[in-house]
Amino acid sequence: MTARILVVDDIPANVKLLEARLLAEYFEVLTAADGMTALSVCDQTQVDLILLDIMMPGIDGFEVCERLKRNPRTAHIPVVMVTALDQPADRVRGLKAGADDFLTKPVNDLQLMTRVKSLVRFKALSDELRLRAETARSLDLEALLAPHQGKLEEPGLVLLVESRANAQDRMGRALKDVADVTVIGDPQAALFEAAEKPYELIIVSSALEDYDPLRLCSQLRSLERTRFIPVLVVAEQGEEDLVIRALELGVNDYLVRPLDPNELVARSVTQIRRKRYSDFLRSSLTQSVEFAVTDALTGLNNRRYLDTHLNTLVERSIKRDRALSVLITDIDHFKAINDVHGHEGGDDILKDFARRVRGAVRGADLACRYGGEEFVVIMPDTTLDVAAQIAERLRNAVAAAPFKVAASGAHVPLTTSVGIATLELDGEDAAALLRRADQALYRAKSSGRNRVVGEAA
């Protein structure tokens, strides 16, 4: 994970401390000693996250945050307020200013990296979805993308998994003004409940009776219906190892007992807002471009969308000096399939092949049907080595099980060949990148098929 983080603080020692911690995790760090400088940096430079002190000369952190959130160019940048102020009123004022999270000085390393990594992941996902929406607008579909976010002030729908009655009562009372809370003490019953209703946050206690809370977190992340629901773990003092494991499993945030009711509310509201924002972006994209830029047979994006969006991604990667890889794959000996099973059988194969492509790539990757039996996957922020791993996963997924032809009931074993290329950052355009990936595919075919060939930048 890499990102550009802006640290804003007027005390050099605080800046150096945060900078050292972030650099150790391989983040790129920018610094500013006052609010006006911070605003200028954000206006001129791509920033992925801001760690913002409150008490500064000139304009304070509250005003900086308000200005950032009012500016359409910077409103999407997550802001974490880092402050010695710990009064509930300060947190409320920060939330009203638009802050995404809080850290209290002195900053704990685990808390710092948890908040930073969670927000960076969210920023990366929302950036990708917003960029795809912009691509749709460039295809004259702007009217279909008109924002309609609904009333964000409506209470959230929260599932609390806690087996102790006194803890259920305390957390339920703390959240009653911001959420409709369903409380379940049985973890397995909670899992079924989470899959059946549109919850916007699941809070999991680490003190579940006779059940490993990490298993529940893993199950929530594994199920398709619950994969995108934010999860917040409530841990006991001294359970840092459990918290670290939970974060590795994809948990979004955590709290440590004894709970501050205001922090419970603030972190819950933050997660609900992020869930709604992500849902809005996904639904806007789906509704607006489904027919215009989707291949009717496979459900993947079509070549029209690919041609437009790849140009945008290439420009962004060159501007940011970030890797971008492209994968081109097709089905080996596909003509013989049409000859034997007809075009209807070929369509069955293509639909199953597209399903396996979707299963092999990551959420941020963009899979498209390029034409006929050729498919393209665009992989932002991806080096050749990582792209090769994804390509091998796809190749194995195709070869692992035969493809079924519905009309005849035949099961057809198939393989695929894959060519990959990584963008040359010295001015290569989208067409040249695709051409090199296609040449790599040709070499994979000519050298025996059922293999991956890479073309380095």
Coordinates of C-alpha atoms in Angstrom, one line a residue:
M1 CA 0.0 0.0 0.0
T2 CA 1.3 3.4 -1.0
A3 CA -0.1 6.9 -0.7
R4 CA 0.8 10.5 -0.3
I5 CA 0.1 11.9 3.1
L6 CA 0.2 15.5 4.2
V7 CA 1.2 16.2 7.8
V8 CA 0.1 19.6 9.1
D9 CA 1.4 20.8 12.4
D10 CA 3.2 24.0 13.6
I11 CA 5.5 22.1 16.0
P12 CA 8.5 20.6 14.1
A13 CA 9.0 17.8 16.6
N14 CA 5.4 16.5 16.1
V15 CA 5.9 16.7 12.3
K16 CA 9.2 14.7 12.5
L17 CA 7.7 12.1 14.7
L18 CA 4.7 11.4 12.4
E19 CA 6.9 11.7 9.3
A20 CA 9.3 9.0 10.6
R21 CA 6.4 6.6 11.5
L22 CA 4.8 7.0 8.1
L23 CA 8.0 6.7 6.1
A24 CA 8.8 3.5 7.9
E25 CA 5.6 2.1 6.3
Y26 CA 6.7 3.4 2.9
F27 CA 4.2 6.2 2.6
E28 CA 5.2 9.4 0.8
V29 CA 5.0 12.3 3.2
L30 CA 4.5 16.0 2.6
T31 CA 4.5 18.6 5.4
A32 CA 3.0 22.0 6.2
A33 CA 3.5 24.2 9.2
D34 CA 0.2 26.2 9.0
G35 CA -3.3 26.0 7.6
M36 CA -2.8 28.3 4.6
T37 CA 0.2 26.3 3.4
A38 CA -1.8 23.1 3.8
L39 CA -4.6 24.5 1.6
S40 CA -2.1 25.5 -1.0
V41 CA -0.5 22.1 -1.1
C42 CA -3.8 20.3 -1.5
D43 CA -4.9 22.7 -4.3
Q44 CA -1.7 22.1 -6.3
T45 CA -0.7 18.5 -5.4
Q46 CA -2.4 15.1 -5.4
V47 CA -2.9 14.2 -1.7
D48 CA -4.4 11.0 -0.5
L49 CA -4.8 11.7 3.3
I50 CA -4.3 14.7 5.6
L51 CA -3.2 14.4 9.3
L52 CA -4.3 17.8 10.6
D53 CA -3.4 19.5 13.9
I54 CA -6.1 21.7 15.4
M55 CA -4.3 24.3 17.4
M56 CA -2.2 26.3 14.9
P57 CA -1.3 30.0 14.3
G58 CA -3.5 31.8 11.8
I59 CA -6.5 29.6 10.8
D60 CA -7.0 26.6 13.0
G61 CA -7.6 23.0 12.0
F62 CA -11.4 23.3 12.1
E63 CA -11.4 26.1 9.5
V64 CA -8.8 24.3 7.4
C65 CA -11.1 21.2 7.4
E66 CA -14.2 23.2 6.5
R67 CA -12.4 24.9 3.6
L68 CA -11.2 21.6 2.3
K69 CA -14.6 20.0 2.4
R70 CA -16.3 23.0 0.7
N71 CA -13.8 22.8 -2.2
P72 CA -15.0 20.2 -4.8
R73 CA -11.3 19.6 -5.8
T74 CA -10.4 18.6 -2.2
A75 CA -13.7 17.5 -0.6
H76 CA -12.9 13.8 -1.2
I77 CA -9.5 13.9 0.7
P78 CA -9.9 12.1 4.1
V79 CA -8.9 14.3 7.0
V80 CA -7.8 12.9 10.4
M81 CA -7.6 15.5 13.1
V82 CA -4.6 15.0 15.4
T83 CA -5.0 16.9 18.6
A84 CA -4.4 17.1 22.3
L85 CA -8.0 18.3 22.7
D86 CA -10.1 15.4 24.1
Q87 CA -13.4 17.1 25.1
P88 CA -16.6 15.7 23.5
A89 CA -17.4 19.2 22.2
D90 CA -14.1 19.3 20.2
R91 CA -15.0 16.0 18.5
V92 CA -18.5 17.2 17.7
R93 CA -17.1 20.4 16.2
G94 CA -14.6 18.4 14.2
L95 CA -17.3 16.1 12.8
K96 CA -19.4 19.2 11.8
A97 CA -16.3 20.6 10.0
G98 CA -16.1 17.4 8.0
A99 CA -13.3 15.4 9.7
D100 CA -13.2 11.7 8.9
D101 CA -11.4 10.6 12.0
F102 CA -9.6 11.7 15.2
L103 CA -6.3 10.8 16.8
T104 CA -5.5 12.1 20.3
K105 CA -1.9 13.1 21.2
P106 CA 0.3 11.3 22.1
V107 CA -0.5 9.2 19.1
N108 CA -0.4 5.4 19.6
D109 CA 1.4 3.6 16.7
L110 CA -1.3 1.0 16.2
Q111 CA -4.0 3.6 16.2
L112 CA -2.1 5.8 13.7
M113 CA -1.5 3.0 11.2
T114 CA -5.0 1.6 11.6
R115 CA -6.7 4.9 10.8
V116 CA -4.3 5.8 8.0
K117 CA -4.4 2.4 6.2
S118 CA -8.2 2.2 6.6
L119 CA -8.7 5.7 5.1
V120 CA -6.1 5.1 2.3
R121 CA -8.0 2.0 1.3
F122 CA -11.3 3.8 1.3
K123 CA -9.8 6.7 -0.7
A124 CA -8.3 4.3 -3.3
L125 CA -11.7 2.7 -3.8
S126 CA -13.7 5.9 -4.0
D127 CA -11.1 7.4 -6.4
E128 CA -11.5 4.5 -8.7
L129 CA -15.3 4.7 -8.6
R130 CA -15.3 8.4 -9.1
L131 CA -12.9 8.1 -12.0
R132 CA -15.2 5.5 -13.7
A133 CA -18.1 7.9 -13.2
E134 CA -16.1 10.7 -14.9
T135 CA -15.5 8.3 -17.8
A136 CA -19.2 7.7 -18.0
R137 CA -19.8 11.5 -18.2
S138 CA -17.3 11.7 -21.1
L139 CA -19.6 9.2 -22.9
D140 CA -22.5 11.7 -22.7
L141 CA -24.2 9.9 -19.9
E142 CA -23.9 12.8 -17.3
A143 CA -27.7 13.1 -16.9
L144 CA -27.9 9.5 -15.7
L145 CA -25.2 10.2 -13.2
A146 CA -26.9 13.1 -11.5
P147 CA -26.1 12.8 -7.7
H148 CA -29.0 11.6 -5.5
Q149 CA -27.5 10.7 -2.2
G150 CA -30.7 10.9 -0.1
K151 CA -30.8 12.1 3.5
L152 CA -27.5 11.3 5.1
E153 CA -28.9 12.5 8.4
E154 CA -31.2 9.4 8.6
P155 CA -30.2 6.9 11.3
G156 CA -27.9 4.2 10.3
L157 CA -28.8 0.5 10.5
V158 CA -26.3 -1.2 12.9
L159 CA -25.9 -4.8 14.0
L160 CA -24.2 -5.2 17.5
V161 CA -22.8 -8.6 18.2
E162 CA -22.3 -8.6 22.0
S163 CA -23.2 -11.4 24.4
R164 CA -23.1 -9.4 27.7
A165 CA -26.3 -7.7 28.7
N166 CA -24.7 -4.7 30.4
A167 CA -22.4 -4.0 27.4
Q168 CA -25.4 -4.3 25.0
D169 CA -27.3 -1.7 27.0
R170 CA -24.4 0.8 27.2
M171 CA -23.6 0.7 23.5
G172 CA -27.2 0.7 22.5
R173 CA -27.9 3.8 24.6
A174 CA -24.8 5.6 23.2
L175 CA -25.9 4.9 19.6
K176 CA -29.7 5.5 19.9
D177 CA -29.6 9.0 18.5
V178 CA -27.6 8.1 15.3
A179 CA -28.6 4.5 14.6
D180 CA -31.3 1.8 14.8
V181 CA -29.4 -0.9 16.6
T182 CA -30.2 -4.6 16.4
V183 CA -28.5 -6.6 19.2
I184 CA -27.6 -10.3 18.9
G185 CA -25.6 -12.3 21.4
D186 CA -25.2 -15.5 19.3
P187 CA -22.4 -15.0 16.6
Q188 CA -23.8 -17.5 14.2
A189 CA -27.3 -16.0 14.4
A190 CA -25.7 -12.6 13.8
L191 CA -24.0 -13.9 10.7
F192 CA -27.3 -15.0 9.2
E193 CA -28.9 -11.7 10.3
A194 CA -26.2 -9.7 8.6
A195 CA -26.6 -11.5 5.3
E196 CA -30.4 -10.9 5.3
K197 CA -30.7 -7.1 6.0
P198 CA -29.0 -4.0 4.6
Y199 CA -26.8 -3.2 7.6
E200 CA -24.5 -0.2 7.3
L201 CA -22.2 -1.2 10.2
I202 CA -21.5 -4.3 12.2
I203 CA -19.9 -3.9 15.7
V204 CA -18.3 -7.1 17.0
S205 CA -17.3 -7.5 20.6
S206 CA -14.1 -9.5 21.3
A207 CA -15.7 -10.9 24.5
L208 CA -18.1 -13.3 22.8
E209 CA -19.0 -16.4 24.8
D210 CA -17.4 -19.6 23.5
Y211 CA -16.7 -18.1 20.1
D212 CA -13.7 -16.6 18.4
P213 CA -14.5 -13.1 17.3
L214 CA -11.9 -13.3 14.5
R215 CA -13.8 -16.2 13.0
L216 CA -16.9 -14.1 12.8
C217 CA -14.9 -11.2 11.2
S218 CA -13.5 -13.6 8.6
Q219 CA -16.9 -15.0 7.8
L220 CA -18.3 -11.5 7.3
R221 CA -15.6 -10.7 4.9
S222 CA -16.0 -14.0 3.0
L223 CA -19.7 -13.8 2.3
E224 CA -20.7 -11.9 -0.8
R225 CA -23.7 -10.2 0.9
T226 CA -21.6 -8.9 3.9
R227 CA -18.2 -8.3 2.2
F228 CA -18.7 -4.5 1.9
I229 CA -20.3 -3.8 5.3
P230 CA -18.0 -1.9 7.6
V231 CA -16.9 -3.9 10.7
L232 CA -15.8 -2.3 13.9
V233 CA -14.2 -4.5 16.6
V234 CA -14.5 -3.6 20.3
A235 CA -11.5 -5.1 22.1
E236 CA -10.3 -5.3 25.7
Q237 CA -7.2 -3.7 27.1
G238 CA -4.1 -5.7 26.2
E239 CA -5.7 -7.3 23.1
E240 CA -3.4 -5.6 20.6
D241 CA -2.6 -8.9 18.8
L242 CA -6.3 -9.6 18.3
V243 CA -6.7 -6.1 16.9
I244 CA -3.8 -6.5 14.5
R245 CA -5.2 -9.9 13.3
A246 CA -8.7 -8.3 12.9
L247 CA -7.3 -5.5 10.7
E248 CA -5.4 -8.1 8.6
L249 CA -8.8 -9.8 8.0
G250 CA -10.3 -6.6 6.7
V251 CA -11.9 -5.1 9.7
N252 CA -12.4 -1.3 9.2
D253 CA -11.8 0.1 12.7
Y254 CA -11.6 -0.8 16.4
L255 CA -12.2 0.6 19.9
V256 CA -10.7 -0.4 23.2
R257 CA -12.6 -0.7 26.5
P258 CA -13.5 1.2 28.6
L259 CA -15.5 2.9 25.8
D260 CA -15.9 6.6 25.4
P261 CA -19.5 6.9 24.2
N262 CA -18.6 10.0 22.1
E263 CA -15.8 8.1 20.3
L264 CA -18.1 5.1 19.7
V265 CA -20.7 7.4 18.1
A266 CA -18.0 9.3 16.1
R267 CA -16.4 6.2 14.7
S268 CA -19.8 4.6 13.9
V269 CA -21.0 7.7 12.1
T270 CA -17.8 7.8 10.1
Q271 CA -18.2 4.2 8.9
I272 CA -21.9 4.6 8.1
R273 CA -21.1 7.7 6.0
R274 CA -18.3 5.9 4.1
K275 CA -20.7 2.9 3.4
R276 CA -23.3 5.3 2.1
Y277 CA -20.9 7.1 -0.1
S278 CA -19.4 3.9 -1.6
D279 CA -22.9 2.6 -2.2
F280 CA -23.9 5.8 -3.9
L281 CA -20.9 5.7 -6.2
R282 CA -21.5 2.0 -7.1
S283 CA -25.2 2.4 -7.7
S284 CA -24.7 5.6 -9.8
L285 CA -22.1 3.9 -11.9
T286 CA -24.2 0.7 -12.3
Q287 CA -27.4 2.5 -13.2
S288 CA -25.8 5.0 -15.6
V289 CA -23.5 2.9 -17.7
E290 CA -25.0 -0.6 -17.6
F291 CA -26.6 -0.6 -21.0
A292 CA -24.3 1.9 -22.8
V293 CA -20.9 0.4 -21.8
T294 CA -21.7 -3.2 -20.8
D295 CA -21.3 -6.3 -23.0
A296 CA -24.7 -7.9 -23.1
L297 CA -23.5 -11.5 -23.2
T298 CA -20.9 -11.5 -20.4
G299 CA -21.9 -8.5 -18.3
L300 CA -18.4 -7.1 -18.4
N301 CA -17.6 -3.6 -19.6
N302 CA -17.3 -3.4 -23.4
R303 CA -14.6 -2.1 -25.7
R304 CA -16.2 1.3 -25.9
Y305 CA -15.8 1.8 -22.2
L306 CA -12.3 0.3 -22.2
D307 CA -11.0 2.6 -24.9
T308 CA -12.2 5.7 -23.0
H309 CA -11.3 4.6 -19.5
L310 CA -7.9 3.3 -20.3
N311 CA -6.8 6.6 -21.8
T312 CA -7.8 8.3 -18.5
L313 CA -5.9 5.7 -16.4
V314 CA -2.8 6.0 -18.5
E315 CA -2.8 9.8 -18.1
R316 CA -3.3 9.5 -14.3
S317 CA -0.5 6.9 -13.9
I318 CA 2.0 9.0 -15.9
K319 CA 1.0 12.1 -13.9
R320 CA 1.4 10.3 -10.5
D321 CA 4.4 8.2 -11.6
R322 CA 2.4 5.0 -10.7
A323 CA 2.5 1.6 -12.3
L324 CA -0.3 0.4 -14.6
S325 CA -0.5 -3.0 -16.1
V326 CA -2.8 -4.5 -18.7
L327 CA -3.7 -8.2 -19.3
I328 CA -5.1 -9.6 -22.6
T329 CA -6.4 -13.1 -22.6
D330 CA -8.3 -15.3 -24.9
I331 CA -9.6 -18.9 -25.1
D332 CA -7.3 -21.4 -26.8
H333 CA -8.7 -23.0 -29.9
F334 CA -12.1 -21.2 -29.5
K335 CA -12.9 -21.6 -33.2
A336 CA -13.1 -25.3 -32.8
I337 CA -15.7 -24.8 -30.0
N338 CA -18.0 -22.9 -32.3
D339 CA -17.5 -25.5 -35.0
V340 CA -18.4 -28.4 -32.7
H341 CA -21.0 -26.8 -30.4
G342 CA -22.3 -24.0 -32.5
H343 CA -22.5 -20.3 -31.6
E344 CA -25.0 -21.0 -28.7
G345 CA -22.5 -23.3 -27.1
G346 CA -19.8 -20.8 -27.7
D347 CA -21.9 -18.2 -25.9
D348 CA -22.2 -20.5 -22.9
I349 CA -18.4 -20.9 -22.8
L350 CA -17.9 -17.1 -23.1
K351 CA -20.3 -16.4 -20.2
D352 CA -18.5 -18.9 -17.9
F353 CA -15.1 -17.6 -19.0
A354 CA -16.2 -14.0 -18.1
R355 CA -17.3 -15.3 -14.7
R356 CA -13.9 -16.9 -14.1
V357 CA -12.2 -13.7 -15.1
R358 CA -14.2 -11.7 -12.6
G359 CA -13.4 -14.3 -9.9
A360 CA -9.6 -14.1 -10.6
V361 CA -9.1 -10.3 -10.6
R362 CA -9.2 -7.8 -7.7
G363 CA -11.9 -5.3 -6.9
A364 CA -10.0 -2.3 -8.2
D365 CA -9.2 -4.1 -11.5
L366 CA -11.4 -3.4 -14.6
A367 CA -12.3 -6.5 -16.7
C368 CA -13.7 -5.9 -20.2
R369 CA -14.7 -8.0 -23.2
Y370 CA -12.4 -6.7 -26.0
G371 CA -14.2 -8.6 -28.8
G372 CA -14.9 -12.2 -29.8
E373 CA -13.1 -14.4 -27.3
E374 CA -10.6 -11.7 -26.2
F375 CA -10.8 -10.1 -22.8
V376 CA -8.7 -7.3 -21.3
V377 CA -8.1 -6.5 -17.6
I378 CA -6.7 -3.1 -16.6
M379 CA -4.8 -3.2 -13.3
P380 CA -4.1 0.3 -11.7
D381 CA -1.1 0.7 -9.4
T382 CA 0.1 -2.8 -10.4
T383 CA 3.6 -3.9 -11.3
L384 CA 4.5 -6.6 -13.8
D385 CA 5.2 -9.1 -11.1
V386 CA 1.8 -8.7 -9.4
A387 CA 0.1 -8.6 -12.8
A388 CA 1.8 -12.0 -13.6
Q389 CA 0.4 -13.5 -10.3
I390 CA -3.1 -12.3 -11.2
A391 CA -2.7 -13.7 -14.8
E392 CA -1.6 -17.1 -13.4
R393 CA -4.6 -17.2 -11.1
L394 CA -6.8 -16.6 -14.1
R395 CA -5.0 -19.3 -16.2
N396 CA -5.4 -21.8 -13.3
A397 CA -9.1 -20.9 -12.9
V398 CA -9.8 -21.6 -16.5
A399 CA -7.9 -24.9 -16.5
A400 CA -9.3 -26.1 -13.2
A401 CA -12.7 -27.3 -14.3
P402 CA -14.3 -28.0 -17.7
F403 CA -16.9 -25.6 -19.2
K404 CA -20.5 -26.8 -19.6
V405 CA -22.5 -26.4 -22.8
A406 CA -26.1 -26.2 -21.8
A407 CA -27.8 -27.5 -24.9
S408 CA -25.8 -30.7 -25.2
G409 CA -24.7 -31.1 -21.6
A410 CA -21.2 -31.5 -22.8
H411 CA -18.3 -30.6 -20.5
V412 CA -15.4 -29.0 -22.4
P413 CA -11.9 -28.7 -20.9
L414 CA -10.3 -25.5 -22.0
T415 CA -7.1 -23.4 -21.5
T416 CA -6.3 -19.8 -21.9
S417 CA -3.2 -17.8 -23.0
V418 CA -2.4 -14.5 -21.4
G419 CA -0.2 -11.5 -22.4
I420 CA 0.6 -8.7 -20.0
A421 CA 2.4 -5.4 -20.3
T422 CA 3.3 -2.6 -17.9
L423 CA 3.1 1.1 -18.9
E424 CA 6.2 2.9 -19.9
L425 CA 6.0 6.2 -18.0
D426 CA 8.0 8.2 -20.5
G427 CA 5.0 9.0 -22.7
E428 CA 3.6 5.7 -23.9
D429 CA -0.1 6.0 -24.8
A430 CA -3.0 3.5 -24.2
A431 CA -2.8 2.1 -27.8
A432 CA 0.9 1.3 -27.5
L433 CA 0.4 -0.3 -24.1
L434 CA -2.4 -2.5 -25.5
R435 CA -0.3 -3.3 -28.5
R436 CA 2.6 -4.6 -26.4
A437 CA 0.2 -6.7 -24.3
D438 CA -1.3 -8.1 -27.5
Q439 CA 2.3 -9.0 -28.7
A440 CA 2.9 -10.8 -25.4
L441 CA -0.4 -12.7 -26.0
Y442 CA 0.8 -13.7 -29.5
R443 CA 4.1 -15.0 -28.0
A444 CA 2.1 -17.0 -25.5
K445 CA 0.1 -18.6 -28.3
S446 CA 3.0 -19.3 -30.6
S447 CA 5.1 -20.9 -27.7
G448 CA 2.5 -23.5 -26.9
R449 CA -0.6 -21.8 -25.4
N450 CA -1.9 -22.2 -21.8
R451 CA 0.7 -19.9 -20.5
V452 CA 1.4 -16.3 -19.3
V453 CA 4.0 -14.1 -21.1
G454 CA 4.9 -10.7 -19.8
E455 CA 6.2 -7.5 -21.5
A456 CA 8.1 -5.3 -19.1
A457 CA 8.0 -1.5 -19.2

